[in-house]
Short mmCIF file of C-alpha atoms in Angstrom, two decimals:
data_model
loop_
_atom_site.label_atom_id
_atom_site.label_comp_id
_atom_site.label_asym_id
_atom_site.label_seq_id
_atom_site.Cartn_x
_atom_site.Cartn_y
_atom_site.Cartn_z
CA SER A 1 6.76 23.44 27.67
CA GLN A 2 4.84 25.25 30.38
CA GLN A 3 6.63 28.56 30.34
CA GLY A 4 4.92 31.89 30.26
CA GLU A 5 6.23 34.23 27.64
CA GLU A 6 5.95 37.98 28.01
CA ASP A 7 5.31 40.44 25.28
CA PRO A 8 6.72 42.91 24.44
CA GLN A 9 10.33 42.18 25.35
CA ALA A 10 10.91 45.87 25.99
CA LEU A 11 8.60 48.80 26.58
CA SER A 12 9.58 52.44 26.88
CA ILE A 13 7.06 55.07 28.01
CA GLN A 14 6.81 58.50 29.62
CA GLU A 15 5.84 59.05 33.22
CA GLY A 16 2.09 59.25 33.60
CA GLU A 17 1.37 56.89 30.73
CA ASN A 18 -0.05 53.42 31.19
CA ALA A 19 2.05 50.33 30.57
CA THR A 20 0.55 47.06 29.40
CA MET A 21 2.49 43.82 29.38
CA ASN A 22 1.17 40.51 28.14
CA CYS A 23 1.92 36.92 29.03
CA SER A 24 1.03 33.75 27.16
CA TYR A 25 1.39 30.20 28.39
CA LYS A 26 0.85 26.74 26.99
CA THR A 27 -0.81 24.38 29.43
CA SER A 28 -3.58 24.65 32.01
CA ILE A 29 -2.74 26.36 35.27
CA ASN A 30 -3.92 26.72 38.85
CA ASN A 31 -2.69 30.27 39.07
CA LEU A 32 -0.47 32.86 37.44
CA GLN A 33 1.79 35.24 39.32
CA TRP A 34 3.42 38.48 38.25
CA TYR A 35 6.79 39.53 39.64
CA ARG A 36 8.98 42.56 39.30
CA GLN A 37 12.77 42.59 39.30
CA ASN A 38 14.96 45.65 39.49
CA SER A 39 18.27 45.19 37.72
CA GLY A 40 20.35 42.55 39.46
CA ARG A 41 18.02 42.37 42.42
CA GLY A 42 15.46 39.97 43.85
CA LEU A 43 11.99 39.10 42.62
CA VAL A 44 9.18 41.09 44.19
CA HIS A 45 5.76 39.51 44.10
CA LEU A 46 3.06 41.74 42.61
CA ILE A 47 -0.15 39.77 42.14
CA LEU A 48 -1.39 36.18 42.08
CA ILE A 49 -4.48 35.48 39.99
CA ARG A 50 -6.20 32.12 40.15
CA SER A 51 -7.57 30.21 37.18
CA ASN A 52 -11.17 30.93 38.21
CA GLU A 53 -10.54 34.68 38.40
CA ARG A 54 -10.69 37.04 35.45
CA GLU A 55 -9.40 40.28 36.87
CA LYS A 56 -7.56 41.51 39.94
CA HIS A 57 -6.45 44.92 41.14
CA SER A 58 -3.76 46.07 43.50
CA GLY A 59 -3.15 49.81 43.72
CA ARG A 60 -2.06 50.96 40.26
CA LEU A 61 -1.82 47.37 39.01
CA ARG A 62 -4.54 45.55 37.14
CA VAL A 63 -4.12 41.95 36.05
CA THR A 64 -6.43 40.04 33.75
CA LEU A 65 -6.50 36.36 32.96
CA ASP A 66 -8.12 34.67 29.99
CA THR A 67 -7.75 30.92 30.41
CA SER A 68 -9.45 30.22 27.08
CA LYS A 69 -6.67 32.12 25.31
CA LYS A 70 -4.04 31.08 27.86
CA SER A 71 -3.01 34.68 28.33
CA SER A 72 -2.71 37.33 31.00
CA SER A 73 -2.00 41.03 31.01
CA LEU A 74 -0.50 43.38 33.56
CA LEU A 75 -1.51 47.01 33.36
CA ILE A 76 0.36 49.65 35.34
CA THR A 77 -1.56 52.90 35.35
CA ALA A 78 -0.04 56.36 35.74
CA SER A 79 3.47 54.97 35.55
CA ARG A 80 6.38 56.47 37.46
CA ALA A 81 10.12 56.42 36.86
CA ALA A 82 10.37 54.09 39.88
CA ASP A 83 8.34 51.48 37.95
CA THR A 84 11.34 50.94 35.70
CA ALA A 85 12.15 47.23 36.08
CA SER A 86 11.72 43.84 34.46
CA TYR A 87 8.31 42.24 34.84
CA PHE A 88 7.83 38.48 34.74
CA CYS A 89 4.84 36.23 34.67
CA ALA A 90 5.14 32.80 36.27
CA THR A 91 2.78 29.90 35.88
CA ASP A 92 2.35 26.68 37.77
CA GLY A 93 1.02 23.41 36.34
CA ARG A 94 -2.44 22.19 37.23
CA GLY A 95 -2.28 18.85 38.96
CA SER A 96 1.16 17.95 37.76
CA THR A 97 3.70 19.78 39.87
CA LEU A 98 4.11 20.71 43.49
CA GLY A 99 4.41 24.45 43.26
CA ARG A 100 7.08 24.60 40.59
CA LEU A 101 6.89 27.92 38.76
CA TYR A 102 7.76 28.47 35.13
CA PHE A 103 8.99 31.94 34.28
CA GLY A 104 9.03 33.83 31.02
CA ARG A 105 11.87 36.00 29.78
CA GLY A 106 10.23 39.15 31.06
CA THR A 107 9.35 42.57 29.77
CA GLN A 108 11.89 45.30 30.42
CA LEU A 109 9.89 48.43 31.23
CA THR A 110 11.58 51.82 31.12
CA VAL A 111 9.65 54.84 32.35
CA TRP A 112 11.18 58.19 31.44
CA PRO A 113 10.67 61.14 33.75
CA GLU B 1 6.01 42.24 56.81
CA PRO B 2 7.71 38.84 56.92
CA GLU B 3 10.30 38.22 54.25
CA VAL B 4 12.64 35.57 52.95
CA THR B 5 16.28 36.28 53.70
CA GLN B 6 19.36 34.86 52.05
CA THR B 7 23.05 34.83 52.89
CA PRO B 8 25.54 35.61 51.61
CA SER B 9 24.47 38.25 49.12
CA HIS B 10 27.57 37.53 47.02
CA GLN B 11 29.91 34.58 46.90
CA VAL B 12 33.02 34.10 44.81
CA THR B 13 34.52 30.64 44.68
CA GLN B 14 37.04 28.61 42.74
CA MET B 15 35.88 25.90 40.38
CA GLY B 16 35.67 22.58 42.19
CA GLN B 17 34.98 24.11 45.58
CA GLU B 18 31.87 23.45 47.62
CA VAL B 19 29.47 26.26 48.40
CA ILE B 20 26.52 26.44 50.73
CA LEU B 21 23.85 29.03 50.15
CA ARG B 22 21.59 29.81 53.06
CA CYS B 23 18.00 30.90 53.28
CA VAL B 24 15.57 31.67 56.05
CA PRO B 25 12.05 31.19 54.68
CA ILE B 26 9.00 32.96 56.07
CA SER B 27 8.35 31.35 59.42
CA ASN B 28 4.90 29.81 58.93
CA HIS B 29 5.56 28.60 55.38
CA LEU B 30 5.79 24.90 54.66
CA TYR B 31 7.03 24.79 51.07
CA PHE B 32 10.51 25.85 50.07
CA TYR B 33 12.14 26.31 46.70
CA TRP B 34 15.39 27.13 45.02
CA TYR B 35 15.59 28.82 41.63
CA ARG B 36 18.47 30.24 39.70
CA GLN B 37 18.90 32.93 37.07
CA ILE B 38 21.92 32.93 34.84
CA LEU B 39 22.74 36.46 33.76
CA GLY B 40 20.37 37.60 31.03
CA GLN B 41 18.33 34.40 31.12
CA LYS B 42 15.06 33.15 32.57
CA VAL B 43 14.53 32.27 36.18
CA GLU B 44 14.77 28.48 36.33
CA PHE B 45 13.37 26.09 38.91
CA LEU B 46 15.86 23.87 40.70
CA VAL B 47 14.06 22.07 43.50
CA SER B 48 11.07 22.13 45.82
CA PHE B 49 11.07 20.83 49.38
CA TYR B 50 8.26 19.90 51.75
CA ASN B 51 8.04 17.91 54.94
CA ASN B 52 11.81 17.45 55.05
CA GLU B 53 12.13 15.91 51.64
CA ILE B 54 12.46 16.91 48.03
CA SER B 55 9.08 17.17 46.29
CA GLU B 56 10.36 17.82 42.81
CA LYS B 57 13.64 18.62 41.14
CA SER B 58 14.53 19.79 37.68
CA GLU B 59 17.07 18.35 35.28
CA ILE B 60 19.50 21.04 36.44
CA PHE B 61 19.47 19.66 39.99
CA ASP B 62 21.95 16.83 39.49
CA ASP B 63 24.04 14.92 42.02
CA GLN B 64 26.21 17.98 42.64
CA PHE B 65 23.30 19.72 44.30
CA SER B 66 21.65 18.98 47.61
CA VAL B 67 19.23 20.74 49.91
CA GLU B 68 18.73 20.53 53.61
CA ARG B 69 16.64 22.01 56.36
CA PRO B 70 19.12 21.59 59.20
CA ASP B 71 16.92 23.24 61.82
CA GLY B 72 13.52 24.86 62.15
CA SER B 73 14.46 28.02 60.33
CA ASN B 74 17.23 27.53 57.76
CA PHE B 75 17.02 26.03 54.29
CA THR B 76 20.28 25.45 52.47
CA LEU B 77 21.45 24.67 48.96
CA LYS B 78 24.81 22.96 48.64
CA ILE B 79 26.76 22.69 45.44
CA ARG B 80 29.35 20.03 46.03
CA SER B 81 31.89 20.80 43.30
CA THR B 82 31.16 24.05 41.54
CA LYS B 83 31.54 24.50 37.79
CA LEU B 84 31.94 27.69 35.81
CA GLU B 85 28.39 27.30 34.52
CA ASP B 86 27.03 27.38 38.07
CA SER B 87 27.65 31.12 38.11
CA ALA B 88 24.23 32.64 38.55
CA MET B 89 21.89 34.39 40.95
CA TYR B 90 20.31 31.82 43.25
CA PHE B 91 16.92 32.59 44.72
CA CYS B 92 15.21 30.92 47.62
CA ALA B 93 11.43 31.10 47.86
CA SER B 94 8.77 29.91 50.27
CA SER B 95 5.02 29.57 50.25
CA ALA B 96 2.22 28.54 52.57
CA GLY B 97 0.87 26.10 50.02
CA THR B 98 1.66 24.83 46.52
CA GLU B 99 -1.04 27.06 45.04
CA GLU B 100 -0.17 30.09 47.11
CA THR B 101 2.10 33.04 46.49
CA GLN B 102 5.78 32.23 46.39
CA TYR B 103 7.84 34.88 48.13
CA PHE B 104 11.39 35.21 46.95
CA GLY B 105 14.50 36.23 48.81
CA PRO B 106 16.91 38.86 47.51
CA GLY B 107 19.20 36.22 46.02
CA THR B 108 22.82 35.13 46.31
CA ARG B 109 25.02 36.04 43.40
CA LEU B 110 27.47 33.18 42.90
CA LEU B 111 30.54 33.63 40.76
CA VAL B 112 32.66 30.58 40.00
CA LEU B 113 36.17 31.33 38.75
#
Protein backbone atom coordinates (compact mmCIF):
# COMPACT_ATOMS: atom_id res chain seq x y z
CA SER A 1 0.00 0.00 0.00
CA GLN A 2 0.97 3.64 -0.33
CA GLN A 3 0.54 4.74 3.24
CA GLY A 4 3.07 6.73 5.15
CA GLU A 5 3.90 5.33 8.54
CA GLU A 6 5.17 7.54 11.33
CA ASP A 7 7.71 6.61 13.91
CA PRO A 8 7.69 6.74 16.87
CA GLN A 9 4.03 6.21 17.72
CA ALA A 10 4.44 8.38 20.81
CA LEU A 11 7.04 10.89 21.90
CA SER A 12 7.26 12.65 25.23
CA ILE A 13 9.70 15.52 25.80
CA GLN A 14 10.28 18.60 27.95
CA GLU A 15 9.66 22.12 26.77
CA GLY A 16 12.69 23.52 25.00
CA GLU A 17 13.82 20.16 23.66
CA ASN A 18 13.69 19.24 19.99
CA ALA A 19 11.23 16.67 18.69
CA THR A 20 11.96 14.50 15.68
CA MET A 21 9.31 12.42 13.98
CA ASN A 22 9.91 10.12 11.05
CA CYS A 23 7.74 8.93 8.20
CA SER A 24 8.31 6.07 5.79
CA TYR A 25 6.32 5.27 2.68
CA LYS A 26 6.29 2.57 0.05
CA THR A 27 5.83 3.90 -3.46
CA SER A 28 7.09 6.90 -5.41
CA ILE A 29 5.48 10.24 -4.66
CA ASN A 30 4.98 13.71 -6.08
CA ASN A 31 4.99 15.29 -2.67
CA LEU A 32 4.68 14.61 1.04
CA GLN A 33 2.72 16.74 3.47
CA TRP A 34 2.87 16.99 7.23
CA TYR A 35 -0.23 17.78 9.27
CA ARG A 36 -0.94 18.39 12.90
CA GLN A 37 -4.10 17.42 14.76
CA ASN A 38 -5.04 18.49 18.25
CA SER A 39 -7.17 15.92 20.04
CA GLY A 40 -10.53 15.55 18.33
CA ARG A 41 -9.96 18.55 16.11
CA GLY A 42 -9.22 19.25 12.46
CA LEU A 43 -6.05 18.70 10.47
CA VAL A 44 -3.77 21.71 10.23
CA HIS A 45 -1.37 21.76 7.32
CA LEU A 46 2.26 22.31 8.31
CA ILE A 47 4.53 21.79 5.31
CA LEU A 48 4.45 20.33 1.81
CA ILE A 49 7.74 19.05 0.41
CA ARG A 50 8.02 18.01 -3.21
CA SER A 51 9.89 14.96 -4.47
CA ASN A 52 12.67 17.11 -5.95
CA GLU A 53 13.26 18.92 -2.65
CA ARG A 54 15.46 17.64 0.15
CA GLU A 55 14.78 20.05 2.96
CA LYS A 56 12.26 22.73 3.85
CA HIS A 57 11.89 25.10 6.78
CA SER A 58 8.95 26.93 8.26
CA GLY A 59 9.53 28.76 11.53
CA ARG A 60 10.54 26.14 14.11
CA LEU A 61 9.75 23.30 11.70
CA ARG A 62 12.27 21.56 9.50
CA VAL A 63 11.27 18.80 7.13
CA THR A 64 13.62 16.56 5.20
CA LEU A 65 12.85 14.13 2.42
CA ASP A 66 14.98 11.25 1.21
CA THR A 67 13.29 9.69 -1.80
CA SER A 68 15.97 7.02 -2.12
CA LYS A 69 15.05 5.74 1.34
CA LYS A 70 11.38 6.68 0.95
CA SER A 71 11.46 8.54 4.22
CA SER A 72 10.86 11.98 5.67
CA SER A 73 11.45 13.59 9.02
CA LEU A 74 9.80 16.47 10.84
CA LEU A 75 11.90 18.33 13.37
CA ILE A 76 10.30 20.77 15.79
CA THR A 77 12.93 22.85 17.51
CA ALA A 78 12.59 24.46 20.94
CA SER A 79 9.30 22.71 21.56
CA ARG A 80 6.50 24.27 23.57
CA ALA A 81 3.62 22.77 25.52
CA ALA A 82 1.32 24.09 22.78
CA ASP A 83 3.04 21.76 20.29
CA THR A 84 1.36 18.83 22.03
CA ALA A 85 -0.67 17.14 19.27
CA SER A 86 -0.66 14.26 16.83
CA TYR A 87 1.50 14.69 13.76
CA PHE A 88 0.75 12.91 10.49
CA CYS A 89 2.56 12.54 7.24
CA ALA A 90 0.50 12.14 4.08
CA THR A 91 1.72 11.02 0.69
CA ASP A 92 0.21 11.15 -2.74
CA GLY A 93 0.92 8.72 -5.58
CA ARG A 94 3.02 9.78 -8.54
CA GLY A 95 1.04 9.56 -11.74
CA SER A 96 -1.58 7.23 -10.42
CA THR A 97 -4.06 9.21 -8.38
CA LEU A 98 -5.73 12.58 -8.59
CA GLY A 99 -4.68 14.12 -5.33
CA ARG A 100 -5.67 11.27 -3.05
CA LEU A 101 -3.63 11.39 0.15
CA TYR A 102 -2.56 8.41 2.18
CA PHE A 103 -2.10 9.05 5.88
CA GLY A 104 -0.08 7.24 8.48
CA ARG A 105 -1.21 6.51 12.02
CA GLY A 106 0.60 9.53 13.38
CA THR A 107 3.00 10.34 16.16
CA GLN A 108 1.47 11.55 19.40
CA LEU A 109 3.77 14.26 20.72
CA THR A 110 3.49 15.36 24.34
CA VAL A 111 5.52 18.36 25.46
CA TRP A 112 5.72 18.82 29.22
CA PRO A 113 6.05 22.31 30.63
CA GLU B 1 -6.38 33.64 5.58
CA PRO B 2 -8.94 31.63 3.60
CA GLU B 3 -10.10 28.43 5.20
CA VAL B 4 -12.33 25.46 4.59
CA THR B 5 -15.48 25.47 6.69
CA GLN B 6 -17.77 22.60 7.55
CA THR B 7 -21.24 22.32 9.03
CA PRO B 8 -22.51 20.98 11.28
CA SER B 9 -19.65 20.46 13.72
CA HIS B 10 -21.53 17.55 15.31
CA GLN B 11 -24.38 15.41 14.07
CA VAL B 12 -26.20 12.62 15.85
CA THR B 13 -28.51 10.45 13.80
CA GLN B 14 -30.39 7.19 13.98
CA MET B 15 -29.24 4.20 11.98
CA GLY B 16 -30.92 4.17 8.59
CA GLN B 17 -31.37 7.91 8.41
CA GLU B 18 -29.90 10.12 5.71
CA VAL B 19 -27.34 12.75 6.59
CA ILE B 20 -25.86 15.55 4.57
CA LEU B 21 -22.54 17.02 5.58
CA ARG B 22 -21.70 20.42 4.19
CA CYS B 23 -18.45 22.06 3.27
CA VAL B 24 -17.41 25.39 1.84
CA PRO B 25 -14.01 24.93 0.18
CA ILE B 26 -11.51 27.74 -0.30
CA SER B 27 -12.98 29.93 -3.00
CA ASN B 28 -10.37 29.67 -5.76
CA HIS B 29 -9.72 25.96 -5.29
CA LEU B 30 -10.78 23.50 -7.96
CA TYR B 31 -10.24 20.12 -6.30
CA PHE B 32 -12.37 18.90 -3.43
CA TYR B 33 -12.08 15.88 -1.19
CA TRP B 34 -13.78 14.02 1.59
CA TYR B 35 -11.90 11.96 4.15
CA ARG B 36 -12.99 10.29 7.33
CA GLN B 37 -11.32 9.28 10.57
CA ILE B 38 -12.85 6.63 12.74
CA LEU B 39 -11.92 7.22 16.36
CA GLY B 40 -8.36 6.12 17.02
CA GLN B 41 -7.71 5.17 13.40
CA LYS B 42 -6.02 6.63 10.34
CA VAL B 43 -7.48 9.36 8.21
CA GLU B 44 -8.96 7.58 5.19
CA PHE B 45 -9.70 8.94 1.74
CA LEU B 46 -13.29 8.72 0.55
CA VAL B 47 -13.61 10.65 -2.69
CA SER B 48 -12.12 13.40 -4.82
CA PHE B 49 -14.13 15.74 -7.02
CA TYR B 50 -13.14 18.00 -9.90
CA ASN B 51 -15.01 19.76 -12.65
CA ASN B 52 -18.36 18.65 -11.24
CA GLU B 53 -17.60 14.97 -11.25
CA ILE B 54 -15.94 12.35 -9.11
CA SER B 55 -12.26 11.91 -9.98
CA GLU B 56 -11.57 8.98 -7.71
CA LYS B 57 -13.31 7.12 -4.94
CA SER B 58 -12.13 4.56 -2.44
CA GLU B 59 -13.65 1.20 -1.61
CA ILE B 60 -15.34 2.83 1.38
CA PHE B 61 -17.33 5.14 -0.90
CA ASP B 62 -20.09 2.71 -1.85
CA ASP B 63 -23.57 3.35 -3.21
CA GLN B 64 -24.69 4.78 0.13
CA PHE B 65 -22.44 7.77 -0.39
CA SER B 66 -22.78 10.61 -2.86
CA VAL B 67 -21.22 14.01 -3.33
CA GLU B 68 -22.52 17.13 -4.93
CA ARG B 69 -21.53 20.68 -5.62
CA PRO B 70 -25.00 22.21 -5.68
CA ASP B 71 -23.80 25.77 -6.24
CA GLY B 72 -20.59 27.72 -6.67
CA SER B 73 -19.56 27.48 -3.06
CA ASN B 74 -20.88 24.38 -1.29
CA PHE B 75 -19.64 20.81 -1.50
CA THR B 76 -21.74 18.15 0.19
CA LEU B 77 -21.39 14.54 1.25
CA LYS B 78 -24.61 12.57 1.58
CA ILE B 79 -24.89 9.25 3.33
CA ARG B 80 -28.17 7.78 2.23
CA SER B 81 -28.83 5.22 4.96
CA THR B 82 -26.40 5.51 7.82
CA LYS B 83 -24.90 2.50 9.57
CA LEU B 84 -23.33 2.29 13.00
CA GLU B 85 -19.91 1.95 11.39
CA ASP B 86 -20.33 5.30 9.65
CA SER B 87 -19.68 6.99 12.99
CA ALA B 88 -16.52 8.99 12.43
CA MET B 89 -15.08 12.45 11.96
CA TYR B 90 -15.61 13.54 8.36
CA PHE B 91 -13.19 16.02 6.88
CA CYS B 92 -13.58 18.08 3.75
CA ALA B 93 -10.47 19.36 2.00
CA SER B 94 -9.71 21.48 -1.02
CA SER B 95 -6.67 22.28 -3.11
CA ALA B 96 -5.69 24.45 -6.05
CA GLY B 97 -4.21 21.49 -7.86
CA THR B 98 -3.71 17.74 -7.39
CA GLU B 99 -0.08 18.29 -6.41
CA GLU B 100 -0.77 21.27 -4.18
CA THR B 101 -1.45 21.58 -0.49
CA GLN B 102 -4.73 20.15 0.67
CA TYR B 103 -6.39 22.34 3.26
CA PHE B 104 -8.72 20.59 5.62
CA GLY B 105 -11.83 21.83 7.35
CA PRO B 106 -12.42 21.39 11.09
CA GLY B 107 -14.52 18.27 10.52
CA THR B 108 -18.01 17.04 11.28
CA ARG B 109 -18.27 14.47 14.03
CA LEU B 110 -21.00 12.03 13.03
CA LEU B 111 -22.47 9.66 15.58
CA VAL B 112 -24.88 7.00 14.36
CA LEU B 113 -27.02 5.40 17.07
